[in-house]
Coordinates of C-alpha atoms (C1' of nucleotides) in Angstrom, one line a residue:
Chain D
X1 CA 0.3 23.2 -10.0
X2 CA -0.8 20.4 -12.2
X3 CA -4.1 18.4 -10.6
X4 CA -5.1 15.0 -9.6
X5 CA -2.1 13.7 -10.9
X6 CA -1.0 10.8 -8.2
X7 CA -3.6 12.0 -5.2
X8 CA -2.2 9.7 -2.9
X9 CA -4.6 6.8 -1.0
X10 CA -4.8 8.4 2.2
X11 CA -5.6 11.7 0.7
X12 CA -7.4 9.5 -2.5
X13 CA -9.6 7.2 1.4
X14 CA -10.2 11.4 3.4
X15 CA -11.5 12.2 -0.6
X16 CA -14.1 9.2 -0.4
X17 CA -15.7 10.8 3.4
X18 CA -15.9 14.5 2.2
X19 CA -17.7 13.5 -1.1
X20 CA -20.2 11.7 1.4
X21 CA -20.3 14.3 3.7
X22 CA -20.5 16.7 1.1
X23 CA -23.1 14.8 -0.3
X24 CA -25.7 14.3 2.3
X25 CA -24.9 18.1 3.0
X26 CA -26.0 19.3 -0.5
X27 CA -29.5 16.7 -0.1
X28 CA -30.1 19.4 2.9
X29 CA -30.3 21.8 1.0
X30 CA -27.4 23.7 3.4
X31 CA -25.3 25.6 0.5
X32 CA -21.5 26.3 2.2
X33 CA -19.0 24.2 4.7
X34 CA -15.8 25.0 5.8
X35 CA -12.5 22.9 6.2
X36 CA -13.3 23.3 10.1
X37 CA -17.1 22.1 9.9
X38 CA -15.0 19.3 7.2
X39 CA -12.6 18.2 9.5
X40 CA -15.2 18.3 13.1
X41 CA -17.1 15.9 11.0
X42 CA -14.7 13.7 10.5
X43 CA -12.2 14.0 12.9
X44 CA -9.7 15.5 11.1
X45 CA -7.8 19.3 11.3
X46 CA -8.5 22.0 8.7
X47 CA -5.0 21.9 7.8
X48 CA -5.3 18.3 6.5
X49 CA -8.7 18.9 4.9
X50 CA -7.6 22.0 3.0
X51 CA -4.1 20.4 1.8
X52 CA -6.3 17.7 1.4
X53 CA -8.1 20.2 -1.4
X54 CA -5.1 21.5 -2.8
X55 CA -4.1 18.5 -4.5
X56 CA -8.0 19.4 -6.4
X57 CA -8.9 22.1 -9.1
X58 CA -11.4 24.0 -6.8
X59 CA -11.4 27.0 -4.9
X60 CA -12.6 27.8 -1.9
X61 CA -13.8 30.9 -1.2
X62 CA -12.3 33.0 1.9
X63 CA -15.0 34.2 5.1
X64 CA -16.9 31.5 3.4
X65 CA -15.8 28.2 2.8
X66 CA -16.2 25.5 -0.2
X67 CA -19.2 26.3 -2.5
X68 CA -21.1 22.5 -2.4
X69 CA -22.6 22.3 -5.0
X70 CA -19.3 22.4 -7.2
X71 CA -17.0 20.5 -4.5
X72 CA -19.3 17.4 -5.1
X73 CA -19.4 17.6 -8.6
X74 CA -14.8 17.7 -8.5
X75 CA -14.7 15.4 -6.3
X76 CA -16.9 12.2 -8.1
X77 CA -14.6 14.1 -11.5
X78 CA -11.5 12.6 -9.3
X79 CA -12.3 10.2 -8.3
X80 CA -13.7 9.3 -11.6
X81 CA -17.6 7.8 -10.2
X82 CA -18.8 9.7 -13.0
X83 CA -18.0 7.6 -15.1
X84 CA -19.0 4.2 -15.7
X85 CA -17.5 1.1 -14.2
X86 CA -18.4 -2.7 -16.1
X87 CA -17.8 -4.9 -13.0
X88 CA -18.3 -8.1 -12.3
X89 CA -18.1 -10.6 -9.3
X90 CA -16.4 -13.6 -9.3
X91 CA -17.5 -15.9 -7.1
X92 CA -22.2 -16.8 -5.9
X93 CA -21.2 -17.6 -2.4
X94 CA -23.2 -15.3 0.3
X95 CA -21.6 -12.4 0.4
X96 CA -21.3 -11.9 -4.0
X97 CA -25.0 -12.9 -5.0
X98 CA -25.1 -9.2 -2.1
X99 CA -23.3 -7.6 -3.9
X100 CA -25.1 -8.0 -7.9
X101 CA -28.4 -7.2 -5.1
X102 CA -27.1 -3.6 -4.0
X103 CA -28.4 -0.8 -5.3
X104 CA -25.5 1.7 -3.7
X105 CA -23.3 0.4 -6.1
X106 CA -24.9 0.8 -9.3
X107 CA -26.1 4.5 -8.2
X108 CA -22.4 6.0 -7.8
X109 CA -21.2 4.0 -11.3
X110 CA -20.4 0.0 -10.9
X111 CA -22.7 -2.0 -12.8
X112 CA -22.1 -5.6 -12.1
X113 CA -22.8 -6.8 -14.9
X114 CA -22.2 -10.4 -14.5
X115 CA -21.9 -12.8 -11.6
X116 CA -19.6 -15.7 -11.8
X117 CA -19.2 -19.7 -10.2
X118 CA -17.7 -22.9 -10.8
X119 CA -19.7 -24.6 -9.1
X120 CA -21.7 -26.2 -11.9
X121 CA -25.1 -26.6 -9.2
X122 CA -25.3 -23.0 -9.4
X123 CA -24.5 -21.9 -12.9
X124 CA -28.2 -20.7 -14.5
X125 CA -29.0 -20.3 -11.1
X126 CA -30.4 -16.2 -11.2
X127 CA -29.1 -13.2 -8.2
X128 CA -31.2 -10.6 -9.0
X129 CA -31.2 -9.4 -13.2
X130 CA -28.2 -11.7 -13.9
X131 CA -27.5 -15.4 -14.5
X132 CA -24.7 -17.4 -12.2
X133 CA -22.4 -17.8 -15.7
X134 CA -19.7 -21.2 -15.6
X135 CA -16.2 -20.0 -14.9
X136 CA -15.7 -20.1 -18.8
X137 CA -17.4 -17.4 -19.9
X138 CA -15.4 -15.4 -17.6
X139 CA -12.5 -13.9 -20.7
X140 CA -14.9 -14.0 -23.3
X141 CA -17.9 -11.3 -21.0
X142 CA -14.5 -9.0 -20.0
X143 CA -14.1 -8.6 -23.8
X144 CA -17.3 -8.0 -25.4
X145 CA -18.8 -6.0 -21.8
X146 CA -15.6 -3.6 -21.9
X147 CA -15.5 -5.0 -18.3
X148 CA -13.1 -3.5 -16.2
X149 CA -12.9 -3.7 -12.6
X150 CA -13.1 -7.8 -11.2
X151 CA -14.9 -8.1 -7.6
X152 CA -12.6 -11.5 -6.1
X153 CA -15.5 -12.4 -3.5
X154 CA -13.8 -16.7 -3.2
X155 CA -12.0 -18.3 -0.8
X156 CA -9.0 -17.6 0.0
X157 CA -7.5 -20.2 -1.7
X158 CA -8.9 -20.1 -5.2
X159 CA -8.7 -16.1 -4.5
X160 CA -5.2 -16.0 -6.5
X161 CA -6.5 -18.3 -8.7
X162 CA -9.6 -16.2 -9.7
X163 CA -6.9 -12.7 -10.6
X164 CA -5.0 -14.7 -12.4
X165 CA -7.6 -15.5 -14.7
X166 CA -9.4 -11.8 -14.8
X167 CA -5.5 -10.3 -15.9
X168 CA -5.0 -12.8 -18.0
X169 CA -8.7 -11.7 -19.2
X170 CA -7.4 -7.5 -19.1
X171 CA -9.4 -6.8 -16.6
X172 CA -7.8 -3.5 -15.3
X173 CA -8.4 -3.5 -11.6
X174 CA -9.6 -5.8 -8.2
X175 CA -11.7 -5.0 -5.8
X176 CA -9.9 -8.1 -3.6
X177 CA -13.0 -9.8 -0.2
X178 CA -11.2 -12.2 0.0
X179 CA -9.0 -12.6 3.1
X180 CA -5.0 -13.3 1.2
X181 CA -2.7 -11.2 -0.4
X182 CA -3.3 -11.4 -4.3
X183 CA -1.1 -10.2 -6.3
X184 CA -0.8 -8.5 -9.2
X185 CA 1.0 -5.8 -11.8
X186 CA 1.6 -3.0 -11.5
X187 CA -0.5 -2.3 -14.8
X188 CA -4.0 -3.5 -12.8
X189 CA -5.3 -2.1 -9.4
X190 CA -5.9 -3.5 -6.6
X191 CA -7.4 -2.4 -3.4
X192 CA -8.8 -4.7 -0.5
X193 CA -11.8 -5.1 0.7
X194 CA -11.0 -7.9 3.3
X195 CA -14.5 -7.8 6.3
X196 CA -12.1 -11.1 7.9
X197 CA -9.0 -8.1 8.8
X198 CA -11.1 -5.6 9.2
X199 CA -12.7 -7.9 12.1
X200 CA -9.6 -8.6 13.1
X201 CA -8.4 -4.6 13.3
X202 CA -11.5 -4.6 15.3
X203 CA -10.7 -6.7 17.8
X204 CA -7.0 -5.6 18.1
X205 CA -8.5 -2.0 18.7
X206 CA -10.9 -3.6 21.5
X207 CA -8.5 -5.2 23.3
X208 CA -6.0 -2.0 22.9
X209 CA -8.6 -0.1 24.8
X210 CA -9.2 -2.2 27.5
X211 CA -5.6 -1.3 27.5
X212 CA -5.1 2.2 28.5
Chain E
X1 CA 10.8 -4.2 25.3
X2 CA 7.0 -3.6 26.2
X3 CA 5.4 -6.1 23.3
X4 CA 2.4 -5.2 21.4
X5 CA 1.2 -2.2 24.1
X6 CA 0.0 -0.2 20.8
X7 CA 1.3 -1.2 17.9
X8 CA 0.1 1.3 14.7
X9 CA -2.6 0.5 13.1
X10 CA -0.7 0.0 9.4
X11 CA 1.6 -2.5 11.3
X12 CA -2.2 -4.0 12.7
X13 CA -2.9 -3.5 8.8
X14 CA 0.0 -5.7 7.3
X15 CA 0.2 -8.2 10.7
X16 CA -3.8 -9.3 9.0
X17 CA -1.7 -10.4 5.8
X18 CA 1.3 -11.5 7.8
X19 CA -0.6 -14.3 9.6
X20 CA -2.9 -15.3 6.8
X21 CA -0.1 -16.4 4.2
X22 CA 1.6 -18.1 7.2
X23 CA -1.4 -19.4 8.2
X24 CA -1.2 -21.3 4.4
X25 CA 1.8 -22.4 4.9
X26 CA 1.5 -23.4 7.9
X27 CA -1.3 -26.0 6.7
X28 CA 0.9 -27.2 3.7
X29 CA 3.5 -27.7 6.4
X30 CA 5.6 -25.3 5.9
X31 CA 7.7 -25.0 8.9
X32 CA 10.0 -21.5 8.4
X33 CA 9.3 -18.9 6.7
X34 CA 11.8 -16.2 6.3
X35 CA 11.1 -12.2 6.1
X36 CA 12.3 -11.2 2.6
X37 CA 10.0 -14.3 1.8
X38 CA 7.3 -13.0 3.6
X39 CA 8.3 -9.9 1.7
X40 CA 8.7 -10.9 -1.5
X41 CA 5.1 -12.2 -1.9
X42 CA 3.1 -9.6 -0.8
X43 CA 4.8 -6.5 -1.9
X44 CA 7.2 -5.4 1.1
X45 CA 10.8 -4.8 1.8
X46 CA 12.4 -7.4 4.4
X47 CA 12.6 -4.6 6.7
X48 CA 9.4 -3.3 6.8
X49 CA 8.3 -7.1 7.5
X50 CA 11.2 -7.5 10.8
X51 CA 10.8 -4.0 12.8
X52 CA 6.6 -4.6 12.1
X53 CA 7.7 -8.4 13.6
X54 CA 9.5 -6.3 16.1
X55 CA 6.1 -6.0 17.5
X56 CA 5.2 -9.3 18.6
X57 CA 6.9 -11.3 22.3
X58 CA 8.1 -14.0 19.2
X59 CA 11.7 -14.2 17.1
X60 CA 13.4 -15.6 14.5
X61 CA 16.7 -18.7 14.2
X62 CA 19.6 -16.4 12.1
X63 CA 20.0 -18.5 9.5
X64 CA 16.3 -20.5 9.4
X65 CA 13.5 -17.5 9.5
X66 CA 10.5 -17.1 12.5
X67 CA 9.2 -20.3 13.0
X68 CA 5.3 -20.6 11.3
X69 CA 3.7 -21.8 14.3
X70 CA 4.6 -21.0 16.9
X71 CA 4.5 -17.5 14.8
X72 CA 0.9 -17.7 13.9
X73 CA -0.7 -18.3 17.2
X74 CA 1.5 -14.9 18.3
X75 CA 0.0 -13.5 15.9
X76 CA -3.0 -14.7 16.0
X77 CA -2.8 -13.7 20.1
X78 CA -1.7 -10.2 19.4
X79 CA -4.4 -9.2 17.6
X80 CA -6.6 -11.4 19.9
X81 CA -8.3 -14.0 17.4
X82 CA -8.2 -16.3 20.1
X83 CA -10.5 -14.6 21.9
X84 CA -14.7 -15.6 21.4
X85 CA -16.1 -11.8 20.0
X86 CA -19.2 -12.0 20.3
X87 CA -20.6 -10.0 17.1
X88 CA -24.5 -8.9 16.1
X89 CA -25.0 -7.2 12.9
X90 CA -27.7 -4.5 12.8
X91 CA -29.4 -4.0 9.0
X92 CA -31.0 -7.5 7.2
X93 CA -30.7 -6.2 3.9
X94 CA -28.6 -7.9 1.3
X95 CA -24.9 -7.5 2.7
X96 CA -25.9 -7.8 6.5
X97 CA -27.5 -11.5 5.8
X98 CA -24.5 -12.0 3.6
X99 CA -22.5 -11.6 6.9
X100 CA -24.1 -13.6 9.1
X101 CA -24.2 -16.5 6.7
X102 CA -20.8 -16.5 6.1
X103 CA -18.5 -19.1 7.8
X104 CA -15.4 -17.2 7.8
X105 CA -15.8 -15.2 10.3
X106 CA -16.9 -18.0 12.6
X107 CA -13.9 -19.7 11.5
X108 CA -11.5 -16.7 13.3
X109 CA -13.2 -16.6 17.1
X110 CA -16.4 -13.8 15.4
X111 CA -19.4 -15.1 16.5
X112 CA -22.1 -13.6 15.1
X113 CA -25.4 -14.2 17.5
X114 CA -28.0 -11.6 16.7
X115 CA -29.4 -9.5 13.5
X116 CA -31.6 -6.8 13.6
X117 CA -33.8 -4.9 11.4
X118 CA -35.9 -2.0 11.9
X119 CA -38.2 -3.4 9.0
X120 CA -41.3 -5.0 10.4
X121 CA -41.3 -7.0 7.6
X122 CA -38.1 -8.8 8.0
X123 CA -38.2 -9.0 12.1
X124 CA -39.0 -12.6 12.5
X125 CA -38.3 -13.8 9.2
X126 CA -34.7 -16.2 9.8
X127 CA -31.1 -15.9 8.8
X128 CA -29.1 -19.4 8.9
X129 CA -28.8 -20.6 12.3
X130 CA -30.1 -16.9 13.6
X131 CA -34.1 -15.1 13.3
X132 CA -33.6 -11.5 12.7
X133 CA -34.4 -9.0 15.9
X134 CA -36.4 -6.3 16.6
X135 CA -34.9 -2.7 17.2
X136 CA -35.9 -3.0 20.4
X137 CA -34.6 -5.7 22.0
X138 CA -30.3 -4.9 21.1
X139 CA -29.4 -3.0 23.7
X140 CA -31.2 -6.1 25.8
X141 CA -29.1 -8.8 23.5
X142 CA -26.0 -6.7 24.1
X143 CA -25.8 -7.1 27.5
X144 CA -27.4 -10.3 28.3
X145 CA -25.2 -12.0 25.2
X146 CA -22.2 -9.5 26.3
X147 CA -21.8 -8.0 22.8
X148 CA -18.5 -6.5 22.0
X149 CA -19.1 -5.8 18.0
X150 CA -21.5 -4.3 16.3
X151 CA -21.5 -4.6 12.5
X152 CA -23.1 -1.5 10.8
X153 CA -24.4 -2.7 7.5
X154 CA -27.2 -0.4 7.0
X155 CA -28.3 2.7 4.6
X156 CA -25.5 6.3 4.9
X157 CA -28.6 7.2 6.3
X158 CA -29.7 5.7 9.2
X159 CA -25.8 4.2 9.9
X160 CA -24.6 7.3 13.1
X161 CA -28.1 6.1 14.7
X162 CA -27.6 2.5 14.6
X163 CA -24.0 3.4 16.0
X164 CA -26.2 6.5 18.8
X165 CA -28.6 3.4 20.1
X166 CA -25.2 0.1 19.6
X167 CA -23.3 3.3 21.9
X168 CA -25.8 3.3 24.4
X169 CA -26.0 -0.3 24.9
X170 CA -21.7 -0.1 26.4
X171 CA -20.9 -1.3 22.9
X172 CA -16.9 -2.2 22.5
X173 CA -16.8 -1.7 18.7
X174 CA -18.0 -1.1 15.7
X175 CA -17.5 -2.4 12.2
X176 CA -18.5 0.6 9.5
X177 CA -20.2 -1.1 6.0
X178 CA -21.7 2.2 5.6
X179 CA -20.3 5.3 2.7
X180 CA -20.6 7.3 5.3
X181 CA -18.8 8.9 8.2
X182 CA -19.5 7.1 12.0
X183 CA -18.9 9.7 14.7
X184 CA -17.8 7.2 18.6
X185 CA -16.2 8.0 21.8
X186 CA -12.2 7.2 22.2
X187 CA -14.1 4.5 24.4
X188 CA -15.3 3.2 21.0
X189 CA -13.2 1.2 18.1
X190 CA -14.3 1.9 14.2
X191 CA -13.2 -0.2 11.8
X192 CA -13.8 1.4 8.1
X193 CA -15.2 -1.5 6.0
X194 CA -16.9 0.9 3.5
X195 CA -17.0 -1.3 0.4
X196 CA -18.4 1.8 -1.9
X197 CA -15.6 3.4 -1.0
X198 CA -13.7 1.4 -2.1
X199 CA -14.4 0.7 -5.5
X200 CA -14.1 5.2 -6.1
X201 CA -10.3 4.3 -4.3
X202 CA -10.4 1.8 -7.0
X203 CA -11.7 3.9 -10.3
X204 CA -9.4 6.6 -8.9
X205 CA -6.1 4.5 -9.4
X206 CA -7.1 3.1 -12.6
X207 CA -7.6 6.3 -13.7
X208 CA -4.9 7.1 -12.8
X209 CA -2.6 3.8 -14.3
X210 CA -4.5 4.7 -17.4
X211 CA -2.2 8.6 -17.2
X212 CA 0.9 6.6 -17.2
Chain R
dT1 C1' -13.1 48.1 7.8
dA2 C1' -12.9 43.6 11.2
dG3 C1' -12.8 38.9 10.9
dA4 C1' -13.3 34.9 9.5
dT5 C1' -11.3 31.2 6.3
dT6 C1' -9.1 30.2 1.6
dG7 C1' -4.2 29.0 -0.4
dT8 C1' 0.3 27.4 1.0
dT9 C1' 5.1 27.0 3.0
dA10 C1' 7.4 25.7 6.8
dA11 C1' 7.6 22.6 11.1
dT12 C1' 6.9 18.1 12.9
dC13 C1' 6.0 13.9 13.2
dG14 C1' 6.1 9.1 12.6
dA15 C1' 6.8 5.4 9.0
dT16 C1' 9.0 3.4 6.1
dT17 C1' 14.0 1.6 4.7
dA18 C1' 19.2 1.5 4.8
dA19 C1' 23.2 -0.3 7.0
dC20 C1' 25.6 -3.3 9.5
dA21 C1' 26.7 -6.0 13.6
dA22 C1' 25.2 -9.8 16.5
dT23 C1' 24.5 -14.8 15.9
dC24 C1' 23.5 -19.8 15.0
Chain F
dT1 C1' 33.8 -22.1 9.2
dA2 C1' 31.3 -19.0 5.9
dG3 C1' 27.2 -17.4 5.0
dA4 C1' 22.1 -16.0 5.6
dT5 C1' 19.4 -14.5 8.8
dT6 C1' 17.9 -11.5 12.4
dG7 C1' 17.0 -7.5 15.1
dT8 C1' 17.6 -3.1 15.4
dT9 C1' 19.5 1.9 15.1
dA10 C1' 19.7 6.0 12.4
dA11 C1' 18.8 8.4 7.9
dT12 C1' 15.4 8.6 4.6
dC13 C1' 10.6 9.6 3.3
dG14 C1' 5.9 11.5 3.4
dA15 C1' 2.3 12.6 5.1
dT16 C1' 0.1 16.1 8.8
dT17 C1' 0.1 19.9 11.5
dA18 C1' 1.1 24.5 12.2
dA19 C1' 1.3 29.1 11.3
dC20 C1' 0.0 33.2 8.3
dA21 C1' -0.5 35.9 4.7
dA22 C1' -3.8 37.5 0.8
dT23 C1' -8.6 37.4 0.4
dC24 C1' -13.2 38.8 -0.1

DNA sequence: TAGATTGTTAATCGATTAACAATC
DNA sequence: TAGATTGTTAATCGATTAACAATC
């Protein structure tokens, strides 16, 4: 079997959860984890867990389950967080600045090395160890620093325009935080993390729970 | 047919996109939109769009498509953003403070009326029009202000504990921003918006695009 | 050994797409 | 009228679950 080529997005989403949980076990010194323990903690079936982990080049052991250190290392490798991903944030509003200041990302290989805004009053102001840069410098920075990920943290009305600029500058992937759909060629990966949309999913879910 | 009872999550996610796009059309004065226009802009098939919209109590018109004002109103109603959802944020770190300061949410009916932190040095400091409150006041505030949504913006290590507190105080739904899985009883809705997990999905997607 | 757990195949379930009659 | 578009049924596709032989 050829491993981890084209794992479905649904499986990749769950792998981020397996990884988070296994990292916790490892930190606590736990050496083994079974598919049923993973399933119970994450609200899945053990079948799904074993099916998912079959995409990965790491085998469990009969009677014991999966060795946590090895599994963590393999999940990290598959997801690519063993690499350094140069990342820039476009939009120095509250959300954009918060991402730059958040430590979680750097710890996982996402090196935020630039923040940009079109507002002249924001350009030059400090955000952590960075200074807000002018949009003119976007393309040059992407090239010179070999930036592969762009985070779109601008209002919905300008999100697609920002995406065009990033794509023209040969970005490889976009994280879209704006409450709008972003179109990109197949060669550029797009992942949505639209918080306002998540809140709407939540309001629907609460309403339908009440109906039952 | 009984409308909008138990619409699948995949459909609800797309509805947030239909809504965002239709709001844009309305703001621009466009009166009609077809399933194929929606499909093309959002990267779907027109079949999916029509199938999705059949869950909603609003009909299109032959030859013309869907009337944008009526569709917007119905999507807003189904998703529940015509209601006011009292919301609190737990965690006054960069991300938590950014959410309080973000205007998008209030515009969509999510009224953030409290922010909490266990760090005594943060308690009392101002975040926009709010002051950071002590965790002691969490349950009381949820009850007195009829808060239904809790946003978890704390480190992964304490996220589940915070969830327990919110659930004990009879919260109805949780938006989880922490990079860990959160367990809740079936009566409490949970939606994940784990940004670090989204970045990992992106790094995997970029890697597999490169492989092709 | 007996029993627990994996890895994998086959069955089920649900979501997406295709097709087309009905409609304006 | 002719043509475009919906709404819905049926077909396809993919993801989840069940089952169980293989393993330690």
